[in-house]
N, CA and C atoms as an extended XYZ file, in Angstrom:
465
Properties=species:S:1:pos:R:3:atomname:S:1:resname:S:1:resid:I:1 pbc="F F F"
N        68.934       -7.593     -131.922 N   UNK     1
C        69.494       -7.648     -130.583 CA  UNK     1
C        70.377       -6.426     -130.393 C   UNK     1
N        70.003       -5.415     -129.488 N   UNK     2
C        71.076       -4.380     -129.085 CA  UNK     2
C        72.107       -4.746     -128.408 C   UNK     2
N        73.507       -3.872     -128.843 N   UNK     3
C        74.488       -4.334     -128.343 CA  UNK     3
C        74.715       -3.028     -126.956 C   UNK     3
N        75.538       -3.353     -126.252 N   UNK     4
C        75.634       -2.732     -125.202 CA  UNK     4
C        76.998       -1.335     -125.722 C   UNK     4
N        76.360       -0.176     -125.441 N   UNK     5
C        77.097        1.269     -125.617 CA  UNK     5
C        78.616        0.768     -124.773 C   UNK     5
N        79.797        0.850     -126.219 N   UNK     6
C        81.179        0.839     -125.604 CA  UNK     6
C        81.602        1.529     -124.021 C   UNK     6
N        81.955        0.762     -123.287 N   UNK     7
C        82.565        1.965     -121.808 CA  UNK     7
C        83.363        2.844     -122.404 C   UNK     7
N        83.109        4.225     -122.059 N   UNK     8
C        83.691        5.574     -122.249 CA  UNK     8
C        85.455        5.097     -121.647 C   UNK     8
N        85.101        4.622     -120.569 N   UNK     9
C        86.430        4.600     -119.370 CA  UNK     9
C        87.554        4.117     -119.927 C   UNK     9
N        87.321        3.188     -121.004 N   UNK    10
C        88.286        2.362     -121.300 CA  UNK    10
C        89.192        3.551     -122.437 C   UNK    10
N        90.622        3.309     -121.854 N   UNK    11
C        90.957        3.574     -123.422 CA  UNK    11
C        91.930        3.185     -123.998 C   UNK    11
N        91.244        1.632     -124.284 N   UNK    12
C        92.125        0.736     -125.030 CA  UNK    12
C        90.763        0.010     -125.471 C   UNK    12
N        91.301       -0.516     -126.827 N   UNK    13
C        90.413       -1.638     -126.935 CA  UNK    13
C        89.996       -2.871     -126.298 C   UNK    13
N        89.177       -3.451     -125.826 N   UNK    14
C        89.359       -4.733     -125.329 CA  UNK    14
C        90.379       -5.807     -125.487 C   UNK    14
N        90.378       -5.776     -127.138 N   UNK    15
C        91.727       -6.855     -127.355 CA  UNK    15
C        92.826       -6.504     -127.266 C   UNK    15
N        92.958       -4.454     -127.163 N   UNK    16
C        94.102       -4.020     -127.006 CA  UNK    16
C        94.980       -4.145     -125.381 C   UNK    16
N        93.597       -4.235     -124.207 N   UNK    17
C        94.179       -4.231     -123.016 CA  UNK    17
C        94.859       -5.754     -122.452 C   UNK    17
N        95.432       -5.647     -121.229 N   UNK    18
C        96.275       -6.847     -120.719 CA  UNK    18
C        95.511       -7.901     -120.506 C   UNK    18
N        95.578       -8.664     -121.097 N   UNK    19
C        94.790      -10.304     -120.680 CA  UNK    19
C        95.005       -9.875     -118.689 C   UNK    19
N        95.426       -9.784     -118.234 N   UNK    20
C        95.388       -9.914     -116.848 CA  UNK    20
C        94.844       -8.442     -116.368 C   UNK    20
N        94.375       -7.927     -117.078 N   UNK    21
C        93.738       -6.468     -116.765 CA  UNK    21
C        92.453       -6.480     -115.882 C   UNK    21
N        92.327       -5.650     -114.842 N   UNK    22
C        90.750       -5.476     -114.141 CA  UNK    22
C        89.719       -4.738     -114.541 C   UNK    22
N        88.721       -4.964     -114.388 N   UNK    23
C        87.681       -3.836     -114.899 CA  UNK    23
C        88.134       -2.269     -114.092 C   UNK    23
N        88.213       -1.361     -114.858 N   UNK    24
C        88.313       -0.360     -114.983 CA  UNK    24
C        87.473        0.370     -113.719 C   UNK    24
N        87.693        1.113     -112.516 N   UNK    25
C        87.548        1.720     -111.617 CA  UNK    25
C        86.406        2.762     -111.895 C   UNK    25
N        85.019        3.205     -111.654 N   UNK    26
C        84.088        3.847     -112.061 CA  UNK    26
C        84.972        5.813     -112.083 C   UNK    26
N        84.295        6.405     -112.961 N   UNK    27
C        85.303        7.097     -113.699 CA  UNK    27
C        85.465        8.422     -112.131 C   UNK    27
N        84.378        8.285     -110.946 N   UNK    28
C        84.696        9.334     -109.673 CA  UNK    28
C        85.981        8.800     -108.984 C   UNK    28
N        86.280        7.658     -109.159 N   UNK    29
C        87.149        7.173     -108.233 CA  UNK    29
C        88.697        6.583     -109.472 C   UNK    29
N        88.997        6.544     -110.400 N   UNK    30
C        89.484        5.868     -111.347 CA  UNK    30
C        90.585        7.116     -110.904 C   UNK    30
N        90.590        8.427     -110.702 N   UNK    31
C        91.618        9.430     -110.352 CA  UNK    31
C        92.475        8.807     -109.275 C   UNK    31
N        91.983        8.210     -108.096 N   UNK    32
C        92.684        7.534     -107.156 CA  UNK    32
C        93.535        6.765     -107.236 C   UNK    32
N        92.747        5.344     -108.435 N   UNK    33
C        93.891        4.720     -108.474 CA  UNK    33
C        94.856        5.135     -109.505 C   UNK    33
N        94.300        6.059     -110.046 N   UNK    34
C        95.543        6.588     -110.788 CA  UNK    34
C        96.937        7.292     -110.508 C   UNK    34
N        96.548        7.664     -108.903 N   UNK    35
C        97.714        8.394     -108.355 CA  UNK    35
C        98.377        7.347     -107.394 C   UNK    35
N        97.689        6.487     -106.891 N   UNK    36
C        98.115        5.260     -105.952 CA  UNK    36
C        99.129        4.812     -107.125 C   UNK    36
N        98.974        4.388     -108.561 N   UNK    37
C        99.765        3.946     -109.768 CA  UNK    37
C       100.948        4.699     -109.734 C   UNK    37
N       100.685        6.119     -109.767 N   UNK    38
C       101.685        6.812     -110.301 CA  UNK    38
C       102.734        6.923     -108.935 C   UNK    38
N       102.042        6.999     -107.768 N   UNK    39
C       102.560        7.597     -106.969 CA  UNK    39
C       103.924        6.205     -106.015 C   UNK    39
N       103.447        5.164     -106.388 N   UNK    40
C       103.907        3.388     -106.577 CA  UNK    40
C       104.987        3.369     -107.240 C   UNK    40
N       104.844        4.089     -108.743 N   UNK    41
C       106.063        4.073     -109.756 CA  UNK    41
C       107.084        4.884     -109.072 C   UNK    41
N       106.616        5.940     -108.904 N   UNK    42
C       107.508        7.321     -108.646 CA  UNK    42
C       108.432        6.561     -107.008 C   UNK    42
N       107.832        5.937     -106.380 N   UNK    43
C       108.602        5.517     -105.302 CA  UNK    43
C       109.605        4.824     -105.706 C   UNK    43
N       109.198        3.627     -106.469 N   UNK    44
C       109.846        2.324     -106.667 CA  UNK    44
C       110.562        2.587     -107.631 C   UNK    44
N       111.094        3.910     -108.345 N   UNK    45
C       111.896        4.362     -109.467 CA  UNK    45
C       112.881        5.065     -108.514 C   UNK    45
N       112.587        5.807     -107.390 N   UNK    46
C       113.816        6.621     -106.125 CA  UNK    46
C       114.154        5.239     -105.557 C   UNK    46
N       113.447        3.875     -105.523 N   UNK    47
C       113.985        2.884     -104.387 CA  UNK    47
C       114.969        2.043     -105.516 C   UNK    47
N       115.501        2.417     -106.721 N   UNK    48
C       116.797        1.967     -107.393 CA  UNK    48
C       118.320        2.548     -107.054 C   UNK    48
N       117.349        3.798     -106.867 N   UNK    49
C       119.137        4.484     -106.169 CA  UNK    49
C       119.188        4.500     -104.839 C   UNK    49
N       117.913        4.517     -104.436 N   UNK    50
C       118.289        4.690     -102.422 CA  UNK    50
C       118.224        2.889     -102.083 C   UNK    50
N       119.043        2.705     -101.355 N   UNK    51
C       119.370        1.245     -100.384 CA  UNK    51
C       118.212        0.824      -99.674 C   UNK    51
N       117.437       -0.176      -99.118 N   UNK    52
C       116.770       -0.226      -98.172 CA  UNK    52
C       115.355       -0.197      -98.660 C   UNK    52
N       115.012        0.392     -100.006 N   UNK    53
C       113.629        1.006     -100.174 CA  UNK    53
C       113.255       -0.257     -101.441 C   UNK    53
N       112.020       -1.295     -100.822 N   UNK    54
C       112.212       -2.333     -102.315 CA  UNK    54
C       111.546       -1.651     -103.364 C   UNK    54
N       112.053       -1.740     -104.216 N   UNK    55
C       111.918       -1.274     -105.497 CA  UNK    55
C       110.606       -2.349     -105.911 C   UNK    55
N       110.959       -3.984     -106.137 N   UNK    56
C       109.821       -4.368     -106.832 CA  UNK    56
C       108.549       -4.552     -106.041 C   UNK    56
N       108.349       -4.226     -105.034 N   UNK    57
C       107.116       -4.623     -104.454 CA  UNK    57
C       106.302       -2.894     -104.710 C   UNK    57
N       106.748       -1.538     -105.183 N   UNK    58
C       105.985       -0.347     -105.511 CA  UNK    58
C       105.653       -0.668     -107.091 C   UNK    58
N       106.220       -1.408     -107.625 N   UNK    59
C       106.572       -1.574     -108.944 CA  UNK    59
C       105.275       -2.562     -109.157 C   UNK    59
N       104.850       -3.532     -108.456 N   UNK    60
C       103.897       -4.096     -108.617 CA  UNK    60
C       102.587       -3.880     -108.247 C   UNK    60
N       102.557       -3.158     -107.114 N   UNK    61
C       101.541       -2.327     -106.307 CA  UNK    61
C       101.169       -1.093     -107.645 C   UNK    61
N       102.513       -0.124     -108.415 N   UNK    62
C       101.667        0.123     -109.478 CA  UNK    62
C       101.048       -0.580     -110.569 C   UNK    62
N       101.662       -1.411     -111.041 N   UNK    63
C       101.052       -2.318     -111.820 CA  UNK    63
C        99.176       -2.824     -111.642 C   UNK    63
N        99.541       -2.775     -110.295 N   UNK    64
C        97.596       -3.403     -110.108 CA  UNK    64
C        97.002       -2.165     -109.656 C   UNK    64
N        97.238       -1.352     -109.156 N   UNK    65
C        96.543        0.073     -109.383 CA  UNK    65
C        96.058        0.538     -110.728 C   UNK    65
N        97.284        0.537     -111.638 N   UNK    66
C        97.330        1.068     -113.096 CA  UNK    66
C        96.348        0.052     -114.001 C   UNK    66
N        96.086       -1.348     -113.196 N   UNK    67
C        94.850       -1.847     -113.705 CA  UNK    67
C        93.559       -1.332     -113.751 C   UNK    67
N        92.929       -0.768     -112.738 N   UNK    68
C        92.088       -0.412     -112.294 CA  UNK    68
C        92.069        1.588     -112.562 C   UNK    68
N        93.195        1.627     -113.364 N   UNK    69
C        92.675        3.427     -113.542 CA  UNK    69
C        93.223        3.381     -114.455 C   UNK    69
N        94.260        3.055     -115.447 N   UNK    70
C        94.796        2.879     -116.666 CA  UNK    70
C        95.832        2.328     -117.042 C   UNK    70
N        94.570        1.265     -118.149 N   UNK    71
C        95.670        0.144     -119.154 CA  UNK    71
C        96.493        0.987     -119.862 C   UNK    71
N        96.279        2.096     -120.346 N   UNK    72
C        97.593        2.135     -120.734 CA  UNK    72
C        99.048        2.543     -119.904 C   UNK    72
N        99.032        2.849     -118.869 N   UNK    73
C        99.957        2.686     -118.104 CA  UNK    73
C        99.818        1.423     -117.844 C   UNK    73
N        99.622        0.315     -117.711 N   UNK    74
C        99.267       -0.821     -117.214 CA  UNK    74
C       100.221       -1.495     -118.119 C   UNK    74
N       100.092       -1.521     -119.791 N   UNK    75
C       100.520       -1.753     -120.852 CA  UNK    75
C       101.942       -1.345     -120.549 C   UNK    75
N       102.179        0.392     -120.092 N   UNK    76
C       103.788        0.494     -120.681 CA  UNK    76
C       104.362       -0.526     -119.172 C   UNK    76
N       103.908       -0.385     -118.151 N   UNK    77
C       104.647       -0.975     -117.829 CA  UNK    77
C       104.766       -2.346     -117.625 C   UNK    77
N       103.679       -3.014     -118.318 N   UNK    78
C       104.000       -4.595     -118.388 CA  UNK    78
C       105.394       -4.778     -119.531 C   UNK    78
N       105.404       -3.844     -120.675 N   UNK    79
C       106.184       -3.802     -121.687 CA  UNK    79
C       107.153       -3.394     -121.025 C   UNK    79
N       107.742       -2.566     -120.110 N   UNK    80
C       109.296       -1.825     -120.014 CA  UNK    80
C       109.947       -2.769     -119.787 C   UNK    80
N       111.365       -2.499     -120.336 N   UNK    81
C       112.428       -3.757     -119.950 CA  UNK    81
C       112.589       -4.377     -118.355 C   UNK    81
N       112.700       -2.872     -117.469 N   UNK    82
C       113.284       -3.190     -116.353 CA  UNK    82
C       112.013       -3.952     -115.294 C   UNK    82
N       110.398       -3.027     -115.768 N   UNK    83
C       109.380       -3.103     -115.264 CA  UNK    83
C       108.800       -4.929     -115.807 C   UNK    83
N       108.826       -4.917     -116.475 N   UNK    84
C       107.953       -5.566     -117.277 CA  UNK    84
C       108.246       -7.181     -116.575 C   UNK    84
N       109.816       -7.424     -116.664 N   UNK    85
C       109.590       -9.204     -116.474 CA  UNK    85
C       109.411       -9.099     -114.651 C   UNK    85
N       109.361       -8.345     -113.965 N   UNK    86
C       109.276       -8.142     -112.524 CA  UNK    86
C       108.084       -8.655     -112.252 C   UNK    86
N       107.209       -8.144     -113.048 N   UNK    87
C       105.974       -7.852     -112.705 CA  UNK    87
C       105.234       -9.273     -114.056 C   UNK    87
N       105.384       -9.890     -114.921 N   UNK    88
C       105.831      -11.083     -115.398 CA  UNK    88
C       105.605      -12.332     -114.402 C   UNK    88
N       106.953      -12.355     -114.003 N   UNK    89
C       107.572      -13.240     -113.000 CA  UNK    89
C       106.315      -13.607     -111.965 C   UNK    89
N       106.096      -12.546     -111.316 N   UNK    90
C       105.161      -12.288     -110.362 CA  UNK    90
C       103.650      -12.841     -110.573 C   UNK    90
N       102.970      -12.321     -111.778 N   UNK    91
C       101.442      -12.806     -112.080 CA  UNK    91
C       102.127      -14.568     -112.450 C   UNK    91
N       103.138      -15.022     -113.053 N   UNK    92
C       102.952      -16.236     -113.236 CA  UNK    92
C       104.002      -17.374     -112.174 C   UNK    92
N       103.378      -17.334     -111.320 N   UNK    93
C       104.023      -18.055     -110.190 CA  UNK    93
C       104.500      -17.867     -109.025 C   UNK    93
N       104.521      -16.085     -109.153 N   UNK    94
C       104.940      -15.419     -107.621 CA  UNK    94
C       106.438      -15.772     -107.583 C   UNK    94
N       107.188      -15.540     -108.413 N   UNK    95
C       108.714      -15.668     -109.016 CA  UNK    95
C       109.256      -14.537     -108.585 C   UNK    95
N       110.327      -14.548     -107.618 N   UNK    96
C       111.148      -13.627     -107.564 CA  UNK    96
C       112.657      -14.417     -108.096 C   UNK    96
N       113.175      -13.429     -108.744 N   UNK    97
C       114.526      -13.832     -109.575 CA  UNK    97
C       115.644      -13.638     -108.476 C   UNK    97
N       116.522      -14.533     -108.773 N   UNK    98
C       117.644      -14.902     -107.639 CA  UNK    98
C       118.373      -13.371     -108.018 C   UNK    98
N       118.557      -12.979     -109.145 N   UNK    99
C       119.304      -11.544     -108.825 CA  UNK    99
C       118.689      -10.750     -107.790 C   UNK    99
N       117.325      -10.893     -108.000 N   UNK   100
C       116.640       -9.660     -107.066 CA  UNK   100
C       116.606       -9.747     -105.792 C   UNK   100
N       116.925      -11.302     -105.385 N   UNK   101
C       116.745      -11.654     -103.990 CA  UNK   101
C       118.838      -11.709     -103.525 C   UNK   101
N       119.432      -11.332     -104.392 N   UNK   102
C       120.571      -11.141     -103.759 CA  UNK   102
C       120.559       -9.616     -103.734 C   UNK   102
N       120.428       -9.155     -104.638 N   UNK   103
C       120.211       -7.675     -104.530 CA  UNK   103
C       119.795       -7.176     -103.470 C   UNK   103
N       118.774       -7.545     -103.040 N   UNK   104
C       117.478       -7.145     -102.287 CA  UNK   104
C       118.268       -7.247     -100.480 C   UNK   104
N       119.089       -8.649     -100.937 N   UNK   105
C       119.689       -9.004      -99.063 CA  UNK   105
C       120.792       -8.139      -99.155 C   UNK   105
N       121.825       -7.663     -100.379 N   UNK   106
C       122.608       -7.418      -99.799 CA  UNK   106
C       122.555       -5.543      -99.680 C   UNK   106
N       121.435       -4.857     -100.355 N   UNK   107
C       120.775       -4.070      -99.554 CA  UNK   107
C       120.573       -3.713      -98.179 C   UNK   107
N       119.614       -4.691      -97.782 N   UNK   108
C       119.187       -4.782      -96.511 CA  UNK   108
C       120.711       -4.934      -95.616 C   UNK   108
N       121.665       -5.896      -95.490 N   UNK   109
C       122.467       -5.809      -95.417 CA  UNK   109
C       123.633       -4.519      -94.980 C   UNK   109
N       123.412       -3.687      -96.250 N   UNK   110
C       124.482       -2.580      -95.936 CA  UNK   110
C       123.385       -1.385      -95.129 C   UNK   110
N       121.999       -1.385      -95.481 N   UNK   111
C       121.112       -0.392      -94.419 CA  UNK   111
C       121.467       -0.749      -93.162 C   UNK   111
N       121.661       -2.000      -92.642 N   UNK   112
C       121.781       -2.706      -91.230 CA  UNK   112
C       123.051       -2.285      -90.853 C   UNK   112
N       124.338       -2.225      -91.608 N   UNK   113
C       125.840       -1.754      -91.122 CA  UNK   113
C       125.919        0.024      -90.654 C   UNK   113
N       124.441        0.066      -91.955 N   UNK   114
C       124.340        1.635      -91.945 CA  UNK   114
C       124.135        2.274      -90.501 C   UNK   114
N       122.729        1.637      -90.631 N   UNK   115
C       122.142        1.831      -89.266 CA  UNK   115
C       122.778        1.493      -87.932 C   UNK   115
N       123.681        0.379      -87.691 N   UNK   116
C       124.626        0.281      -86.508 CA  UNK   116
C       125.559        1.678      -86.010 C   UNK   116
N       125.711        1.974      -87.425 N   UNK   117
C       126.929        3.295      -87.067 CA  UNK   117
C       126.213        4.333      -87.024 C   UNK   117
N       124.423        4.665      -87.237 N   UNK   118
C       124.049        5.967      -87.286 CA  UNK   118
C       122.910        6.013      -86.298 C   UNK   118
N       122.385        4.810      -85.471 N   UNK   119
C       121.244        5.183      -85.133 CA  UNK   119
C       121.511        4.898      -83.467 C   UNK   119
N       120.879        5.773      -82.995 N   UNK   120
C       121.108        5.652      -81.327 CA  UNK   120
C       120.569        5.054      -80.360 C   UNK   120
N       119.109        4.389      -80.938 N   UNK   121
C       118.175        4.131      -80.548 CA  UNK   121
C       118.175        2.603      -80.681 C   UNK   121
N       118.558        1.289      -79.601 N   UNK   122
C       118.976       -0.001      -79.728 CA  UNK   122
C       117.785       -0.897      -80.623 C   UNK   122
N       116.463        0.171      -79.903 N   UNK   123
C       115.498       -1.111      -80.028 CA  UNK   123
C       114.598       -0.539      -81.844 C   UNK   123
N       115.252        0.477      -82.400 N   UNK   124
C       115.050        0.806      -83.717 CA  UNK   124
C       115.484        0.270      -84.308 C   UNK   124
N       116.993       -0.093      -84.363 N   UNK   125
C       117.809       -1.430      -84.970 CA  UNK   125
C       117.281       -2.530      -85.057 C   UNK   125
N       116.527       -2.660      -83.643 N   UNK   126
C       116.392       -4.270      -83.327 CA  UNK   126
C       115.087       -4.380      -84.001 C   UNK   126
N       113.794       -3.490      -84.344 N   UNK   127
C       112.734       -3.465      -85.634 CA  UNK   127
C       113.370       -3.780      -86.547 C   UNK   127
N       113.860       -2.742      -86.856 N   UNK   128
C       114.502       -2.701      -88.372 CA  UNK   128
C       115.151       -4.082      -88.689 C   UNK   128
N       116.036       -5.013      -88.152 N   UNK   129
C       116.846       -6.385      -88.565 CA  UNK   129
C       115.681       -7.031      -88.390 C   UNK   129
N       114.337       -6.879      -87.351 N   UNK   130
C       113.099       -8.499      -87.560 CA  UNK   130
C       112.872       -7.812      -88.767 C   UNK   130
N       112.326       -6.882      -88.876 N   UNK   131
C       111.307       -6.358      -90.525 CA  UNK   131
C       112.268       -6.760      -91.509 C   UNK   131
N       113.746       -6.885      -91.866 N   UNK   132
C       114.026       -7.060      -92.961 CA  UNK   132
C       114.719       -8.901      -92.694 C   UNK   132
N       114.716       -9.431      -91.519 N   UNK   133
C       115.103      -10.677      -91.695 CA  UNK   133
C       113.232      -11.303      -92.188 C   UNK   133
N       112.539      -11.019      -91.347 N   UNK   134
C       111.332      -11.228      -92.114 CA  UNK   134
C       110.951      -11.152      -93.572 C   UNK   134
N       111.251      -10.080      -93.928 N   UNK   135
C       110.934       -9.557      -95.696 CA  UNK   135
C       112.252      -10.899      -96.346 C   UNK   135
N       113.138      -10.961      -95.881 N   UNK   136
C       114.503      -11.507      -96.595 CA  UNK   136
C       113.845      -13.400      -96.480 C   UNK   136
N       113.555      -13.786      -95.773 N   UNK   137
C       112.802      -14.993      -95.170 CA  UNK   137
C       111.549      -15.548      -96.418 C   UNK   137
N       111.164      -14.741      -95.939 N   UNK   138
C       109.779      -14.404      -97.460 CA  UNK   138
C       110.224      -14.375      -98.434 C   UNK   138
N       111.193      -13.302      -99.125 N   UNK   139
C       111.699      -13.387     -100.215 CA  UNK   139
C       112.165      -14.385     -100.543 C   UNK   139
N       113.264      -15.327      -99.887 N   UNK   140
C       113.821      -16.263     -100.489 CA  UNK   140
C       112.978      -17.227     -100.250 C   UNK   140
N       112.007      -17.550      -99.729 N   UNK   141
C       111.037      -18.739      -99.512 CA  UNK   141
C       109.928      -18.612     -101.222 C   UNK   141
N       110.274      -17.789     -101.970 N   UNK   142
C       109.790      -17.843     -103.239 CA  UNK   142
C       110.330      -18.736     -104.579 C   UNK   142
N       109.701      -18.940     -105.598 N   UNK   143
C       110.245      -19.883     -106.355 CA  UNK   143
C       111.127      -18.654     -107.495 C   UNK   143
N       112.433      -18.877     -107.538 N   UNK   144
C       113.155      -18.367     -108.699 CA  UNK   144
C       112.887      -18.417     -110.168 C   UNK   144
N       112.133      -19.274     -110.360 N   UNK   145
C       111.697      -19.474     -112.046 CA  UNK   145
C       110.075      -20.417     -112.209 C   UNK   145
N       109.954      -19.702     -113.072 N   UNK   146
C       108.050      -20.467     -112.870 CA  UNK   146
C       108.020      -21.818     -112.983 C   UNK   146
N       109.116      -22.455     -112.871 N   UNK   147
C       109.149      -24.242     -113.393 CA  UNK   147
C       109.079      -24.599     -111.415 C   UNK   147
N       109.796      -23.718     -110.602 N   UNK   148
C       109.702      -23.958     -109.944 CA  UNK   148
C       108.686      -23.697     -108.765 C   UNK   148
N       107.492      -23.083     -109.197 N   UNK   149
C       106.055      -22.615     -108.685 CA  UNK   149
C       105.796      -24.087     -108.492 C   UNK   149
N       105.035      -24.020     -107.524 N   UNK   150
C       103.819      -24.655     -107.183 CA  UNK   150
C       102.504      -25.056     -108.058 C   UNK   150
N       102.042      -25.890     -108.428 N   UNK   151
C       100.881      -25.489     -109.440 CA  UNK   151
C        99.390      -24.798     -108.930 C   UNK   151
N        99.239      -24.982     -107.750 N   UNK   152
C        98.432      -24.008     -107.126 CA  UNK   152
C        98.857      -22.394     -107.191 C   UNK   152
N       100.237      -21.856     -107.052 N   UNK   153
C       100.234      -20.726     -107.281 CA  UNK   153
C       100.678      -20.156     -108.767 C   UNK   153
N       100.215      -20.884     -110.137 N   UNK   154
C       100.403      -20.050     -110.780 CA  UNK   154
C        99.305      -19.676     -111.522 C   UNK   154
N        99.353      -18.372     -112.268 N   UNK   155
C        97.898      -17.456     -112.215 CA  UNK   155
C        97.662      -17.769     -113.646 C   UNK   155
């Protein structure tokens, strides 16, 4: 019985890649999601120091890119301290952690004081407070710890 020629694409072993890993992106297009990955991180690493910009939702967006163009980025960042239980949390139950969701409001929060004193434009404000009472709404309508998921949503 012939066995089937290893995929070139991969470069990890099978048992080496993420149990939650996707098949690997055909190797014309695998450049794409490789920059959608990188380009996800690189945001959501400037949205720790800038206010306003969520950090874990680029952070996860690379994560499932970096599936699809490389486990091993996929790997470091399921492993990084800061990366890793974010994105954790997330595949098992759609868990956002109560730090992140205070973090996250009182962010939004000081962009909104920001924006009162800098922006001239009434009805830009008045976007800006639905888009983040919306995002803030959502956020906290999530379960804080996977005990408290749903059993339909955990993966």
């Amino acid at each position: 019985m012939d066995h089937p020629a290893p995929d070139p694409r991969q470069d990890a072993a099978p048992e080496e890649r993420s149990p939650t890993a996707s098949p690997l992106a055909p190797p014309r297009t695998r450049w794409l999601w490789l920059l959608l990955a990188y380009a996800s991180l690189g945001i959501g690493i400037i949205a720790i120091f800038i206010p306003g910009i969520p950090t874990t939702e680029f952070v996860l967006l690379s994560a499932w890119a970096a599936g699809r163009g490389s486990p091993r980025l996929q790997r470091w960042l399921e492993r990084h301290r800061l990366f890793g239980p974010m994105i954790h949390n997330w595949r098992h139950g759609r868990v956002v952690a109560r730090r992140a969701k205070i973090s996250a409001s009182l962010m939004m929060s000081l962009c909104l004081v920001i924006m009162l004193f800098t922006v001239k434009r009434h009805w830009v404000i008045v976007l800006a407070t639905l888009g983040m009472a919306l995002g803030a709404a959502w956020m906290w309508s999530r379960p804080e710890r996977t005990e408290d998921a749903e059993p339909g949503e955990r993966s």
